[in-house]
Amino acid sequence: MTGLKQQKQEQKQQSSFKTTRQNDALPIASIGARPLQYYGHSIPYLHETQIKGRFIVIEGPDASGRSTQIVMITSKLESDGHAVLNTGLRRSELIGGGILEAKRNFILGKRTLSLFYAADFADQLENKIIRALQAGYIVLADRYIYTLMARDAVRGIRRIWSRNLFGFAIKPDLIFYLDVDPGELVHRVFQKNSSLDYYESGADLGLSEDMLDSFLIYQRMIAKEFHRMQKHYNIVPINGNRSIVEINTDLQNRIDKFLIDVSIVK
Amino acid sequence: MNSNSLSSSQRSEKLQVKGKLIVVEGIDGSGKSTQIRLLGKWLKSKLLPVFMTEWNSSEMVKEITSKGKKKGRLTPTTFSLLHATDFADRYERNIFPLMRAGYIVLADRYIYTAYARDIVRGCSPKWVCKVYDFAIKPDVVFYFRVPVDVAVERILVGRPKLKYYEAGMDLNLSNDQYDSYRIFQSRIIEQYESMVKSDGFIVIDGASGIEKQQQAVRNTIMKLLPGSS
């Protein structure tokens, strides 16, 4: 992002601090500027880009309570005086709609779908996430590359290929995974939609003729992939079988502690 | 680009492939499309099963790519991945299954186009190479070598205006679209030339006569066909 636009965004950012920051606010989390850190091959043309904000990811299956938690955390962070940007998979204006369309018609191969999601993700990463981080925002992402890699892996795509594909992703500061028992998950899904989603049940994989069985098997496979990735990507598992308030307290404590720690270091 | 990465994915696809894959590469205006069309006619006249596929032609992806192109906000990485999506769609739907079924697949541009363009646009060469490493290695790659002026002349005849990305305007090479186009094409040529040896391209002189080029192409393909040894 160049001069004027960035300046504008910074001004907007500053004014939002003035208006929303409260007396008991946490220290601003975004003082020092840092270069981008990648998982794999970097994006060469962004080598001069510096970010000031912080990046937090909440992962977890459908109906695990991610979006509820994100709403609560966003509201708390904003009341503490932070500018927050929410983002998620499939939200790119550019191609998000195309993915839904293609999935509705069940016409995509596994690798095509994977690349499609990667293209959508790249658009959001460069046009939304990195720009917000440059301007000092706290970016709260509803899912990130881990979900995409887990889906690829259970569909038979080599993990090393996905890892390279998403190697241009920048490393978040914190990654939480809402770990919910698949049996519990089923109840929540039915409460929410009264039916199981085709893809979230792995129905395209032909795991079982019974949709419920398929859902349970698929969710276990995905959870297994997350456990596999946990150490390598520093994913913090959060017991998602508890109440909304209990989970929120747990997450918020961890986030607050992190924000205090980084503000002391700087 | 090194070809080791290609063979590793072939091992993972343990399925038997009976068909052949013939690729033409070169910049716009190098004459490659004319040549592959003539090759297709010839093979069909021999009653061989032939399938033709073109770069950036998947209907599903095309719509989205053109939408993003109109907005002019595609970053090089997004641009690269959209083309990879297009390629994967054609690969999973047509190229690979048809090759398994014994077809001769003729591809007007293949992964080498992605390497050349994405690297010129500033993507990491290693990253691009690994993204495409699921693609099977072609039996033959013809590279149509042509001086940039000849190709540019052929393209610009009767065309008052170039498209934004086609001219490489996103690279800020020049404010003039024709200058930009020429520089962009020269850089792509550099990338192609760097692959000639490592990827075993068969070089065809794209400035020579159409019939002469086609003869050279057919002579090479003759050796691949059943019944020849």
Tab-separated table of N, CA, C and O in Angstrom, chain B residues 161-164 167-184:
chain	number	residue	atom	x	y	z
B	161	LYS	N	-6.095	-1.702	-29.165
B	161	LYS	CA	-5.920	-1.630	-27.718
B	161	LYS	C	-5.602	-2.995	-27.121
B	161	LYS	O	-6.209	-4.004	-27.489
B	162	LEU	N	-4.671	-3.018	-26.182
B	162	LEU	CA	-4.345	-4.247	-25.475
B	162	LEU	C	-5.095	-4.262	-24.149
B	162	LEU	O	-5.483	-3.220	-23.639
B	163	LYS	N	-5.255	-5.480	-23.600
B	163	LYS	CA	-5.886	-5.551	-22.277
B	163	LYS	C	-4.841	-5.251	-21.203
B	163	LYS	O	-3.649	-5.464	-21.413
B	164	TYR	N	-5.324	-4.792	-20.064
B	164	TYR	CA	-4.469	-4.342	-18.961
B	164	TYR	C	-3.414	-5.394	-18.552
B	164	TYR	O	-2.221	-5.124	-18.555
B	167	ALA	N	-0.994	-6.644	-21.409
B	167	ALA	CA	0.123	-5.744	-21.677
B	167	ALA	C	1.112	-5.701	-20.509
B	167	ALA	O	2.137	-5.030	-20.586
B	168	GLY	N	0.799	-6.411	-19.436
B	168	GLY	CA	1.671	-6.397	-18.259
B	168	GLY	C	1.676	-5.057	-17.557
B	168	GLY	O	2.657	-4.697	-16.893
B	169	MET	N	0.569	-4.317	-17.687
B	169	MET	CA	0.510	-2.978	-17.091
B	169	MET	C	0.606	-3.035	-15.564
B	169	MET	O	1.005	-2.063	-14.922
B	170	ASP	N	0.232	-4.163	-14.983
B	170	ASP	CA	0.307	-4.307	-13.522
B	170	ASP	C	1.750	-4.336	-13.027
B	170	ASP	O	2.006	-4.253	-11.835
B	171	LEU	N	2.708	-4.484	-13.935
B	171	LEU	CA	4.109	-4.564	-13.525
B	171	LEU	C	4.794	-3.195	-13.494
B	171	LEU	O	5.968	-3.104	-13.114
B	172	ASN	N	4.084	-2.158	-13.902
B	172	ASN	CA	4.664	-0.806	-13.931
B	172	ASN	C	5.949	-0.720	-14.742
B	172	ASN	O	6.930	-0.117	-14.317
B	173	LEU	N	5.954	-1.384	-15.897
B	173	LEU	CA	7.161	-1.378	-16.725
B	173	LEU	C	7.256	-0.086	-17.517
B	173	LEU	O	8.340	0.418	-17.772
B	174	SER	N	6.106	0.401	-17.931
B	174	SER	CA	6.055	1.637	-18.711
B	174	SER	C	4.619	2.145	-18.694
B	174	SER	O	3.682	1.364	-18.556
B	175	ASN	N	4.466	3.454	-18.822
B	175	ASN	CA	3.115	4.002	-18.873
B	175	ASN	C	2.464	3.774	-20.220
B	175	ASN	O	1.246	3.788	-20.335
B	176	ASP	N	3.295	3.548	-21.235
B	176	ASP	CA	2.783	3.276	-22.564
B	176	ASP	C	2.493	1.786	-22.686
B	176	ASP	O	3.363	0.946	-22.437
B	177	GLN	N	1.269	1.434	-23.065
B	177	GLN	CA	0.897	0.016	-23.067
B	177	GLN	C	1.684	-0.802	-24.095
B	177	GLN	O	1.940	-1.978	-23.869
B	178	TYR	N	2.081	-0.176	-25.203
B	178	TYR	CA	2.844	-0.923	-26.211
B	178	TYR	C	4.271	-1.172	-25.752
B	178	TYR	O	4.812	-2.265	-25.932
B	179	ASP	N	4.857	-0.153	-25.125
B	179	ASP	CA	6.193	-0.343	-24.540
B	179	ASP	C	6.141	-1.425	-23.472
B	179	ASP	O	6.978	-2.322	-23.422
B	180	SER	N	5.134	-1.300	-22.614
B	180	SER	CA	4.971	-2.258	-21.528
B	180	SER	C	4.846	-3.676	-22.080
B	180	SER	O	5.492	-4.608	-21.603
B	181	TYR	N	4.029	-3.814	-23.100
B	181	TYR	CA	3.800	-5.132	-23.710
B	181	TYR	C	5.108	-5.724	-24.227
B	181	TYR	O	5.427	-6.889	-23.979
B	182	ARG	N	5.875	-4.885	-24.920
B	182	ARG	CA	7.130	-5.345	-25.502
B	182	ARG	C	8.124	-5.789	-24.415
B	182	ARG	O	8.735	-6.853	-24.507
B	183	ILE	N	8.240	-4.995	-23.367
B	183	ILE	CA	9.165	-5.347	-22.276
B	183	ILE	C	8.699	-6.628	-21.580
B	183	ILE	O	9.477	-7.535	-21.307
B	184	PHE	N	7.392	-6.688	-21.337
B	184	PHE	CA	6.798	-7.859	-20.684
B	184	PHE	C	7.085	-9.124	-21.499
B	184	PHE	O	7.543	-10.135	-20.957
